[in-house]
Coordinates of C-alpha atoms and ligand atoms in Angstrom, one line a residue:
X1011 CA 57.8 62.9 95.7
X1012 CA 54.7 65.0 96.1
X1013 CA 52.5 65.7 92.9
X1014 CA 53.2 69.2 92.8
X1015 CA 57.1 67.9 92.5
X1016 CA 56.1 65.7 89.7
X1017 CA 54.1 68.9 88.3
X1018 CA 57.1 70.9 88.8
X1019 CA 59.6 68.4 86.9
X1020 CA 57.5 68.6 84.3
X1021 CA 57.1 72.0 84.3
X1022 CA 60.8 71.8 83.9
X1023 CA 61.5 69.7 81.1
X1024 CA 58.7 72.1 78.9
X1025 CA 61.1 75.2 80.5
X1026 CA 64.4 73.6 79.2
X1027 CA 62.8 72.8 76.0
X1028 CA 61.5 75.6 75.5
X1029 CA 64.4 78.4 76.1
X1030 CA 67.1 75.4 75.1
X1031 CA 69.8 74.0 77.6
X1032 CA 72.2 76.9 78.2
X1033 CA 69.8 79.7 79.2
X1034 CA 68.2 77.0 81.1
X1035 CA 70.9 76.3 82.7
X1036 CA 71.9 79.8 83.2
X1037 CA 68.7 81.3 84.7
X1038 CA 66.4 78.9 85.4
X1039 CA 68.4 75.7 86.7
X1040 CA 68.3 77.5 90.6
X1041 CA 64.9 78.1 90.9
X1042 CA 62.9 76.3 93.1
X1043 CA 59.6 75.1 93.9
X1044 CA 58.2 76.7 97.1
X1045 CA 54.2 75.8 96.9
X1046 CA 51.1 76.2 94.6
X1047 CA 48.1 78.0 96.0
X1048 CA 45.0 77.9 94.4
X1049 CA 45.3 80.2 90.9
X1050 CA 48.9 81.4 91.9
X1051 CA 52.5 79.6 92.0
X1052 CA 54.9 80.2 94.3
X1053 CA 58.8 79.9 92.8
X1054 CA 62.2 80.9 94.3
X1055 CA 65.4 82.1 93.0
X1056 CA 68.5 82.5 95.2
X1057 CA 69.4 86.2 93.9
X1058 CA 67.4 89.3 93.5
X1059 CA 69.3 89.6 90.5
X1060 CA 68.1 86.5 89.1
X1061 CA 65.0 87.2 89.7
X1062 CA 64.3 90.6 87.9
X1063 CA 66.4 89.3 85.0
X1064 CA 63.4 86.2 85.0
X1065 CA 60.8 88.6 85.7
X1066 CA 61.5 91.0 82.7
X1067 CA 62.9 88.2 79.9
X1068 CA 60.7 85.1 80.9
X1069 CA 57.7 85.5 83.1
X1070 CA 55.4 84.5 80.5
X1071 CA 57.1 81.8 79.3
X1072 CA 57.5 80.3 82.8
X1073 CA 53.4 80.8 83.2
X1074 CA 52.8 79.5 80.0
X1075 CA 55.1 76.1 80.6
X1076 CA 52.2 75.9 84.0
X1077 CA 49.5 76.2 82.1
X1078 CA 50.2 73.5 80.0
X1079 CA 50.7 71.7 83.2
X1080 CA 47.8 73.4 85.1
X1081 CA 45.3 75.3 83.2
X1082 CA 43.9 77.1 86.2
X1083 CA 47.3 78.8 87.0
X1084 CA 47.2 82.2 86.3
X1085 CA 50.4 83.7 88.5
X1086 CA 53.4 83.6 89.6
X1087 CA 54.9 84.7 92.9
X1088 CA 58.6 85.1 92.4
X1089 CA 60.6 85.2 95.2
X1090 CA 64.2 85.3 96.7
X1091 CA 65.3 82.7 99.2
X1092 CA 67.9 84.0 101.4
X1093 CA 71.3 81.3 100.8
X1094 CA 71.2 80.8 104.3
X1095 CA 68.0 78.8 105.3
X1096 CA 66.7 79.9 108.4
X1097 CA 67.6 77.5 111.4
X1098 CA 64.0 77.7 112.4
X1099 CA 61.3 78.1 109.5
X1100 CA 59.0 80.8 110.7
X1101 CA 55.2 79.8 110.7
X1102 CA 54.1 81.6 108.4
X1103 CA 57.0 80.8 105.7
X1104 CA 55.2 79.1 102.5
X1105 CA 55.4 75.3 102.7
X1106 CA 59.0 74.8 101.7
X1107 CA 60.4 71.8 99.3
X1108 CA 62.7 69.4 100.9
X1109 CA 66.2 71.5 101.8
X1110 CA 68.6 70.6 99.6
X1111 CA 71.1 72.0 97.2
X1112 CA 72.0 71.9 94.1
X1113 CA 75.2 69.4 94.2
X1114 CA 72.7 67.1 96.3
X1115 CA 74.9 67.7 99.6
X1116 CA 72.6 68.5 102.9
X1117 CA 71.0 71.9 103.3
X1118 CA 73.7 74.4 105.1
X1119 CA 71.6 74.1 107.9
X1120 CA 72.0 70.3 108.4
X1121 CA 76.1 71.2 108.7
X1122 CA 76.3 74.1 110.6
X1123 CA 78.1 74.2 113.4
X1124 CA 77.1 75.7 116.8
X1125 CA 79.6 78.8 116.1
X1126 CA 77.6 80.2 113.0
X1127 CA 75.9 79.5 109.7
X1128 CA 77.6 78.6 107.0
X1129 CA 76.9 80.7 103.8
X1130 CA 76.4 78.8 100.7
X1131 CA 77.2 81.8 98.6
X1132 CA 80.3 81.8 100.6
X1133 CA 81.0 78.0 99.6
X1134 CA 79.9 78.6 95.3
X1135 CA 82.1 81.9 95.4
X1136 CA 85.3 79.9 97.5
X1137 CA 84.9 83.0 100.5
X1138 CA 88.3 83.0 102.5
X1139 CA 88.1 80.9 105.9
X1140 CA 86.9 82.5 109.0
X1141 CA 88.6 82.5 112.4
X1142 CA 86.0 81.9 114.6
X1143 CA 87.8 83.4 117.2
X1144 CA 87.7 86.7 115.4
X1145 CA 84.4 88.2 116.7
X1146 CA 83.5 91.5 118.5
X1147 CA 83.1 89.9 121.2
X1148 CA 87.0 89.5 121.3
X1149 CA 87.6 92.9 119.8
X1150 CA 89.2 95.5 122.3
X1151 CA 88.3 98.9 121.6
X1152 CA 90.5 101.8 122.4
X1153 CA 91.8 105.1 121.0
X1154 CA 93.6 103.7 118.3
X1155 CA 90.8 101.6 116.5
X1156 CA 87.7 103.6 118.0
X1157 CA 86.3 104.9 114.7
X1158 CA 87.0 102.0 112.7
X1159 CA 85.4 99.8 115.4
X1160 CA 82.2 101.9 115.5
X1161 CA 81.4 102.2 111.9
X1162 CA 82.7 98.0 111.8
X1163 CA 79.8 98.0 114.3
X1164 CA 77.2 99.9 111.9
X1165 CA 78.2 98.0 109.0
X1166 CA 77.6 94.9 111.2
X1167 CA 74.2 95.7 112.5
X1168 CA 72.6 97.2 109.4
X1169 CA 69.7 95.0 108.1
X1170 CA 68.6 94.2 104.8
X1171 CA 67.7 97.6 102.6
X1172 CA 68.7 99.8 104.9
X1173 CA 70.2 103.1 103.7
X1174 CA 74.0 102.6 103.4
X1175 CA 75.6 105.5 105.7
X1176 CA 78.9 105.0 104.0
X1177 CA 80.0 102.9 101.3
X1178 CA 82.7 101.4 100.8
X1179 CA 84.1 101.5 104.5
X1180 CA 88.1 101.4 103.9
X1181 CA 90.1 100.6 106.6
X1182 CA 93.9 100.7 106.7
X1183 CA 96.5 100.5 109.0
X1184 CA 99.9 98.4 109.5
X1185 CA 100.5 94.9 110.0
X1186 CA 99.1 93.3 112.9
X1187 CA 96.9 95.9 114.1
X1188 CA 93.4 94.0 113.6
X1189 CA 92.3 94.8 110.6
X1190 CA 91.5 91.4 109.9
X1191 CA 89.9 90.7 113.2
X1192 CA 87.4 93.6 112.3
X1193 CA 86.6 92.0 108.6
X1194 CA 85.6 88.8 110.2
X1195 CA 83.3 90.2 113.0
X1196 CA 82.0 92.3 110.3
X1197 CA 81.5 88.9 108.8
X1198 CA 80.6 86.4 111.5
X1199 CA 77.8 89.1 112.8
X1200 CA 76.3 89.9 109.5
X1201 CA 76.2 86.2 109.3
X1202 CA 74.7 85.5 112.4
X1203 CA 71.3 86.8 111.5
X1204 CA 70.8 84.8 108.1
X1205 CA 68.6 88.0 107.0
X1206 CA 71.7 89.7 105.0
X1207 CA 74.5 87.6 103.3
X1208 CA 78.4 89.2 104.0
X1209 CA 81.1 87.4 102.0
X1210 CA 84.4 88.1 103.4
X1211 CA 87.4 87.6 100.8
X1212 CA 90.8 88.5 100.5
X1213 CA 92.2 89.9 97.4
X1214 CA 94.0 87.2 96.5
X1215 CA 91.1 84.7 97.3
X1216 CA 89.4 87.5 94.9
X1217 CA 91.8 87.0 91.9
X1218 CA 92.2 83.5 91.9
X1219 CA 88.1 83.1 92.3
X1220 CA 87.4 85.3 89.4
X1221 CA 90.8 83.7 87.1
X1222 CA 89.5 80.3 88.3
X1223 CA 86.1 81.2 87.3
X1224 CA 87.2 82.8 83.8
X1225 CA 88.8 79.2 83.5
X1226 CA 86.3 77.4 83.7
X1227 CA 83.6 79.8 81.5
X1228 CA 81.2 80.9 84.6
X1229 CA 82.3 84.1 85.1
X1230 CA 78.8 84.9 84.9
X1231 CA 77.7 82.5 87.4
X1232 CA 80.8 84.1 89.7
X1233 CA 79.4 87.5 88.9
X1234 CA 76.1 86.8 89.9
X1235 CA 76.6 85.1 92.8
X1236 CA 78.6 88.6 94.0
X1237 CA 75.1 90.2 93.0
X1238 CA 74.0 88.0 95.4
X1239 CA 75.6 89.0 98.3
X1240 CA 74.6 91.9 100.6
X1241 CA 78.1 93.0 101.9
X1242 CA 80.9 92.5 100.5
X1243 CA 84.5 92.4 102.6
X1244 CA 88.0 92.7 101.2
X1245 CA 90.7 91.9 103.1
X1246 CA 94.5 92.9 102.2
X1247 CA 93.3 94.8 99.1
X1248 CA 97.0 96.0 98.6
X1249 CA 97.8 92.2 97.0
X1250 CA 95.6 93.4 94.1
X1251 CA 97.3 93.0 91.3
X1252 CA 97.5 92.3 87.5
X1253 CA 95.5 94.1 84.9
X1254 CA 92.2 92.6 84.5
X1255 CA 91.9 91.7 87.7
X1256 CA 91.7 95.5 88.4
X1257 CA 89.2 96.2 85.9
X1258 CA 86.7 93.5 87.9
X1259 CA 87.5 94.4 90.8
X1260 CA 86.4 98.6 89.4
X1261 CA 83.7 96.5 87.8
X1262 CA 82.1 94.6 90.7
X1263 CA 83.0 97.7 93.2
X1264 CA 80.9 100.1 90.9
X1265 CA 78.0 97.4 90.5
X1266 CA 77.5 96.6 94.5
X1267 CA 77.9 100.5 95.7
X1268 CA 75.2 101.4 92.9
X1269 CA 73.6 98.7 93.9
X1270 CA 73.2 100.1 97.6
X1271 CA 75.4 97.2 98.5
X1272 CA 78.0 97.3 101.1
X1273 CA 81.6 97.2 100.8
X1274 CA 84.0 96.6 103.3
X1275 CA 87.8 96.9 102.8
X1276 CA 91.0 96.8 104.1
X1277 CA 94.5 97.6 103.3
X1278 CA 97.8 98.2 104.8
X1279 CA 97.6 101.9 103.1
X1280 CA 95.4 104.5 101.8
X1281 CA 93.8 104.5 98.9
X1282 CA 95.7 107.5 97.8
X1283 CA 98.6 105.0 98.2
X1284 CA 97.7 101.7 96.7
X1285 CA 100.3 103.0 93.6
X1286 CA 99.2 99.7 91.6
X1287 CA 95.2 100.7 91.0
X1288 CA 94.0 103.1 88.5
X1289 CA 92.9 106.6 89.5
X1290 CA 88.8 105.4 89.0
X1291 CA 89.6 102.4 91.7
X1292 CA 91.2 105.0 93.3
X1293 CA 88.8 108.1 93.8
X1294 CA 86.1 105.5 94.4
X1295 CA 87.8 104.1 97.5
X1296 CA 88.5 107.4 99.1
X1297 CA 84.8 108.3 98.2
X1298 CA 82.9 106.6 101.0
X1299 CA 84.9 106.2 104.6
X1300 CA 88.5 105.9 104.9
X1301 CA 89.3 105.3 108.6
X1302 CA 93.0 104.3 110.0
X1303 CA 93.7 102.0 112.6
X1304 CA 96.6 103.4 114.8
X1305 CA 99.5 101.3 116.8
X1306 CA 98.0 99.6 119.6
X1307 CA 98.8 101.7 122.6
X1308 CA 99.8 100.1 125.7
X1309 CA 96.0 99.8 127.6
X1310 CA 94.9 97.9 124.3
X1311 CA 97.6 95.9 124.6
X1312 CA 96.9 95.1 127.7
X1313 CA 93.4 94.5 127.0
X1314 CA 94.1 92.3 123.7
X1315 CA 96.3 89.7 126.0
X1316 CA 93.8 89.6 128.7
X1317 CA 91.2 88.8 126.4
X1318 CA 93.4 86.2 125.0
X1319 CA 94.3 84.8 128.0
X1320 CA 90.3 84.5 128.4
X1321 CA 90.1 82.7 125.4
X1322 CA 92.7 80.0 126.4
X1323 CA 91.3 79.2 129.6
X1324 CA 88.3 78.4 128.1
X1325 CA 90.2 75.3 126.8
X1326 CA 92.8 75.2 129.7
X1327 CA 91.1 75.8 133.0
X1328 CA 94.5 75.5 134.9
X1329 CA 96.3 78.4 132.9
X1330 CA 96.7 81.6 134.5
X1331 CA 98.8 84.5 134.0
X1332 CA 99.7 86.9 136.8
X1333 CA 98.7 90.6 136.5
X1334 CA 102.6 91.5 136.8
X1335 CA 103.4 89.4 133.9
X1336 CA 100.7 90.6 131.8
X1337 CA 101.5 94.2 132.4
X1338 CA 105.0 93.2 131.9
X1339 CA 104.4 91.8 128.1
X1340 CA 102.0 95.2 127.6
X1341 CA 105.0 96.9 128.0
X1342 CA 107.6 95.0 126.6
X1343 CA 105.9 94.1 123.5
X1344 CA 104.9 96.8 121.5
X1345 CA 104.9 95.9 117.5
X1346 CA 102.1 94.6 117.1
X1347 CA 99.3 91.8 118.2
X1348 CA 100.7 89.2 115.9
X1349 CA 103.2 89.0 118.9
X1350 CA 100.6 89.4 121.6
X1351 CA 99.5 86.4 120.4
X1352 CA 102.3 84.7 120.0
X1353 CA 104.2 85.3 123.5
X1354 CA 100.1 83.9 125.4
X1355 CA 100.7 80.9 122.9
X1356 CA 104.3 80.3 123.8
X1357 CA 103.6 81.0 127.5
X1358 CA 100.5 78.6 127.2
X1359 CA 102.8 75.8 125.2
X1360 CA 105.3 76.3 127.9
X1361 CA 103.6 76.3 131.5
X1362 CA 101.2 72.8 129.7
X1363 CA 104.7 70.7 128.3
X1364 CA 106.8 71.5 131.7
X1365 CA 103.4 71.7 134.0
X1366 CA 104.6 74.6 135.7
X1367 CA 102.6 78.4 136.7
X1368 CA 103.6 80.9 134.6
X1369 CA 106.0 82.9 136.2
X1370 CA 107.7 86.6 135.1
X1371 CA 110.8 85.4 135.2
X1372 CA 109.8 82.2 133.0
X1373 CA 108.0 85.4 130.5
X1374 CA 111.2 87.2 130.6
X1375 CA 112.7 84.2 128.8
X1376 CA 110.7 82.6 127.0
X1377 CA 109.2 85.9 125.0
X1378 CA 112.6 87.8 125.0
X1379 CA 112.8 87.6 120.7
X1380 CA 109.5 88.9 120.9
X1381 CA 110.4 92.6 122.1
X1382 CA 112.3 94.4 119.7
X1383 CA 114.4 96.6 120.2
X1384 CA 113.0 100.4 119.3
X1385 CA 114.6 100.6 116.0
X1386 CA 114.6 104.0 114.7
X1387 CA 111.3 104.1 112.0
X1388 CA 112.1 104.6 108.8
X1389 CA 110.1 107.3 107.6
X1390 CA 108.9 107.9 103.9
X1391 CA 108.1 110.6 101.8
X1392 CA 103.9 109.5 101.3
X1393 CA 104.2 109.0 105.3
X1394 CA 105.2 113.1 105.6
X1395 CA 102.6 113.5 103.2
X1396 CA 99.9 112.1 104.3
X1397 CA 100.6 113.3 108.0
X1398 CA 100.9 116.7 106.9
X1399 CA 97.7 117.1 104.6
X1400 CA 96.0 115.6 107.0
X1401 CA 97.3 118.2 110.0
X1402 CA 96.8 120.7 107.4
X1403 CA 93.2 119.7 106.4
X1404 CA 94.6 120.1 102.3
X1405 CA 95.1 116.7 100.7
X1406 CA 98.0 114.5 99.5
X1407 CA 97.2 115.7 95.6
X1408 CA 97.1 119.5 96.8
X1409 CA 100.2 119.3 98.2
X1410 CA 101.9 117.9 94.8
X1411 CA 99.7 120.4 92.5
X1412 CA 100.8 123.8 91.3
X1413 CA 98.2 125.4 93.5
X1414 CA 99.7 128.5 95.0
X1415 CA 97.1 129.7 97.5
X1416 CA 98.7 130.0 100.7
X1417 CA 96.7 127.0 102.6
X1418 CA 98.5 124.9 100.3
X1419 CA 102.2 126.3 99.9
X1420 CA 102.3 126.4 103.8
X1421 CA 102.0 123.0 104.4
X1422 CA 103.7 122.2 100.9
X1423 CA 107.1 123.5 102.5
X1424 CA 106.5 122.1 106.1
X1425 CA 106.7 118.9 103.8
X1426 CA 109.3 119.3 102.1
X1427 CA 110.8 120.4 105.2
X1428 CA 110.4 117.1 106.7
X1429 CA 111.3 115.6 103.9
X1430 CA 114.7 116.9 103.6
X1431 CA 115.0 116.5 107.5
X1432 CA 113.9 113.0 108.5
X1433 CA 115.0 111.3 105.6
X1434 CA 118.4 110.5 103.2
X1435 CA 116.4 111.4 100.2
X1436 CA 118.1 114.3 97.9
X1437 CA 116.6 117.6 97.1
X1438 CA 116.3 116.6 93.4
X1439 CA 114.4 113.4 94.5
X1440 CA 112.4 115.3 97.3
X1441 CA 111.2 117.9 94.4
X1442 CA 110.4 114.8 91.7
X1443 CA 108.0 113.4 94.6
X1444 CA 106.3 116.5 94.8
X1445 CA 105.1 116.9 91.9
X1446 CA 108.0 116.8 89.4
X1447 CA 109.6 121.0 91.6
X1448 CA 113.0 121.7 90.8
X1449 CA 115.7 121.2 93.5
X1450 CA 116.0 124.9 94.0
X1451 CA 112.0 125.2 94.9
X1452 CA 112.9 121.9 97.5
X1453 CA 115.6 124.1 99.1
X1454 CA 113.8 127.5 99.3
X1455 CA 111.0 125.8 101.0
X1456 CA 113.7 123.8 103.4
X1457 CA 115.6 127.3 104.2
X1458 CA 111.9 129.2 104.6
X1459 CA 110.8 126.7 107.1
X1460 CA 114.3 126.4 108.9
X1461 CA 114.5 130.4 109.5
X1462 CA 110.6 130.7 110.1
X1463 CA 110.5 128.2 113.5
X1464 CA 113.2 130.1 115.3
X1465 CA 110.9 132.6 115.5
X1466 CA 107.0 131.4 114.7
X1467 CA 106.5 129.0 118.1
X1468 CA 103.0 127.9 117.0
X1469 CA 104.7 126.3 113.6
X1470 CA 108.2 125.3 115.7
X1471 CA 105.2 123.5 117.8
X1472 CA 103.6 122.3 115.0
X1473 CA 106.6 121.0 113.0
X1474 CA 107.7 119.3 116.3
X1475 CA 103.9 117.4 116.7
X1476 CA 104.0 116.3 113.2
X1477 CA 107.8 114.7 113.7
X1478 CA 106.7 112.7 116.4
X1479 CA 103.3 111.3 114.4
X1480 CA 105.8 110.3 112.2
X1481 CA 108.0 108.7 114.6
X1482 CA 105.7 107.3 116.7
Ligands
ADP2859 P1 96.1 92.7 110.6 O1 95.1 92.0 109.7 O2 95.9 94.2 110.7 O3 97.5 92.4 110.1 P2 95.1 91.0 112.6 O4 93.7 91.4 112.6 O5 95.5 89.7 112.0 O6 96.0 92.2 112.1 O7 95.6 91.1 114.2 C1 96.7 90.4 114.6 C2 96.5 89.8 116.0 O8 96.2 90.8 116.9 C3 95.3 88.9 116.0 O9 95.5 87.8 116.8 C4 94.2 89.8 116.5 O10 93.2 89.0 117.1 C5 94.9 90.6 117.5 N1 94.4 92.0 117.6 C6 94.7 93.1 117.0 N2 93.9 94.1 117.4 C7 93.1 93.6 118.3 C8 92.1 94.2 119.1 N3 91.7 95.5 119.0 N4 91.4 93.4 119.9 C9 91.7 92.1 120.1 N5 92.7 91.5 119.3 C10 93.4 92.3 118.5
MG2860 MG1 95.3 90.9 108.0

């Protein structure tokens, strides 16, 4: 140990006597050493939280506890060390103590793996595992995920203190579509750089860290290590559940967005439709970008198995899938990419165990649960809603308000319309999800629209594009 550690021990022990053992512990027990120059002392924290809370409560103490140690100190340089030690220390980066953590296990630096850094913040806050194979680079773009990819991309590729463009990004669509895949690139890029920290959690990884943490009394320490982070991702945010859990989540949501922080988030619905959350959760989810992911079409499909077929024969040279058979699963299998994947590991498992080329015959048969058969959608009420207000340029809550001005009562009926047409619900039950309208108004609206597109083509036209969004 250098002198300036021993210095810095002792500076230390005054500290901890000084403020006693639990604020030492709480604000002081991370910081670090970084160098002494001259007149001035160079400290680290790990949060820019931390730091400002040290800076206005305890910067003379801290200067004081040197001067006892060194009289001829008269600053000190706080600063924020990034979680993630850079790979290679730039030249000009103060002299820096030995790396090391706090629970004496090597630096992140010393166990990263040749994929990407490992974040410690993501380690002290339990972030969800990454795929690795869930990067851009493996992302197909294509018209069903084009917006949602390119602002992914922005979020991605901003840099430390940049303006956010929109905040929180939401992203929803159905199962299997690559929502996840688009959280972890997020993730694994904004990682790449060490510069910004992204924690990437899902909901429940979310609850059970924060009741884990209430357990065991550091919800603060949980809380500050989120203040730590620079974007924040949220996967599956529609598992959300339970009471207080909610009023964190609002908490910590509120705190990074004022914060200029990032948030990233995705859900199998719309905000407007995550029935669970409280209207303030709610309105602030909708308030930055709310981009949905559409069913893969059948060039994306394509795509997504070719690029999976890439990925395999990285590990299996010999494996090789004829164009026929590929364009024969981009066809057959439309649900979803779950079952992409699936029928490239089955044909994979299959043509390695028997040692035989795959074949389209030997696709035919060994995928055939995988293509389901076109089962007629079943369509709800919020679907009609939200495919009409958005058509209509109104939104969902318009459309169940009392507003009468005709931009609303228009595509009110056409709703209710559809409602009553595409689905077994009654007209008493069509007229309580609209807003609590009696039967009578569900049925005037149903007979309006009925006798209006035998003669109004643009609306017949219209009525007919908005049943097949719906059963699409
Ligand atoms: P979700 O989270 O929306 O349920 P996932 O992100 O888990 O869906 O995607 C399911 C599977 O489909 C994954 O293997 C994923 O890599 C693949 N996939 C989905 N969309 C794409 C895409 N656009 N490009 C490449 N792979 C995709
Ligand atoms: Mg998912």
């Amino acid at each position: 140990m250098t002198s300036e550690q021993d210095r810095w021990s002792r500076v230390k022990g005054r500290l901890r006597t000084s403020v006693g053992e639990d604020v030492y512990t709480s604000w002081f027990a991370r910081m670090d050493l970084e160098g002494v120059q001259e007149e001035s002392v160079r400290l680290s924290v790990p949060t820019r939280f931390l730091k400002s809370w040290i800076q206005a409560h305890y910067a003379e103490r801290v200067l004081s506890c040197w001067q006892a140690e060194m009289p001829e100190v008269h600053r000190i340089d706080l600063t924020v060390r990034s979680a993630v030690r850079p790979v290679v220390q730039p030249k000009e980066a103060p002299v820096t103590v030995e790396a090391r953590r706090m629970d004496g296990r090597p630096a992140p630096e010393l166990r990263a793996t040749a994929t990407a850094p490992v974040s410690a913040t993501h380690d002290a806050l339990g972030g969800s595992p990454l795929d690795p194979r869930l990067t851009f680079a493996s992302f197909v773009v294509g018209r069903a995920n084009t917006l949602a990819h390119a602002a992914a991309r922005q979020v991605a590729e901003g840099r430390r203190g940049d303006p956010v463009m929109f905040n929180p990004l939401y992203i929803h669509a159905g199962v299997g579509l690559g929502k996840t895949h688009l959280l972890q690139a997020v993730t694994w890029a904004g990682n790449s750089g060490s510069e910004r920290k992204v924690l990437y959690l899902t909901a429940e990884k979310f609850m059970y860290g924060f009741v884990a943490a209430l357990k065991t009394q550091t919800a603060l320490a949980f809380k500050e290590a989120l203040r730590g982070i620079d974007v924040l991702v949220i996967d599956d945010l529609q598992f959300l559940q339970g009471k207080s859990t909610q009023a964190e989540f609002c908490h910590t949501l509120n705190a990074l967005i004022d914060a200029g922080r990032q948030v990233v988030i995705a859900a199998d619905r719309p905000p407007s439709d995550l029935e669970s959350l409280d209207d303030r959760v709610r309105s602030r989810l909708a308030g930055g970008l709310v981009v949905e992911m559409g069913s893969l079409g059948e060039d994306l499909r394509l795509g997504i198995l070719k690029s999976r077929v890439a990925a395999a024969r990285a590990h299996h040279a010999s494996f090789d899938v004829p164009e026929e058979v590929l364009n024969y699963l981009a066809r057959t299998i439309t649900h979803n990419g779950r079952d992409l994947e699936g029928a490239i590991n089955r044909l994979l498992a299959h043509s390695k165990l028997n040692n035989q080329p795959v074949t389209l015959e030997m696709a035919e048969r060994e995928v055939r649960d995988l293509i389901r058969p076109q089962e007629p959608k079943r369509i709800k009420i919020e679907d009609i809603q939200r495919v009409v207000a958005r058509q209509y340029n109104v939104s969902r809550s318009d459309l169940l308000s009392s507003r009468r001005t005709a931009n609303v009562v228009r595509p009110r009926q056409v709703a209710m319309y559809l409602a009553k047409t595409l689905t077994l619900r009654s007209l008493p039950e069509i007229g309580r999800r609209f807003g609590g309208r009696d039967h009578t108004t569900v049925l005037h609206a149903v007979r309006k629209i009925e006798a209006l597109v035998s003669k109004d083509t643009a609306l017949s036209e219209e009525v007919e594009s908005l049943k097949r969004q719906l059963q699409e």
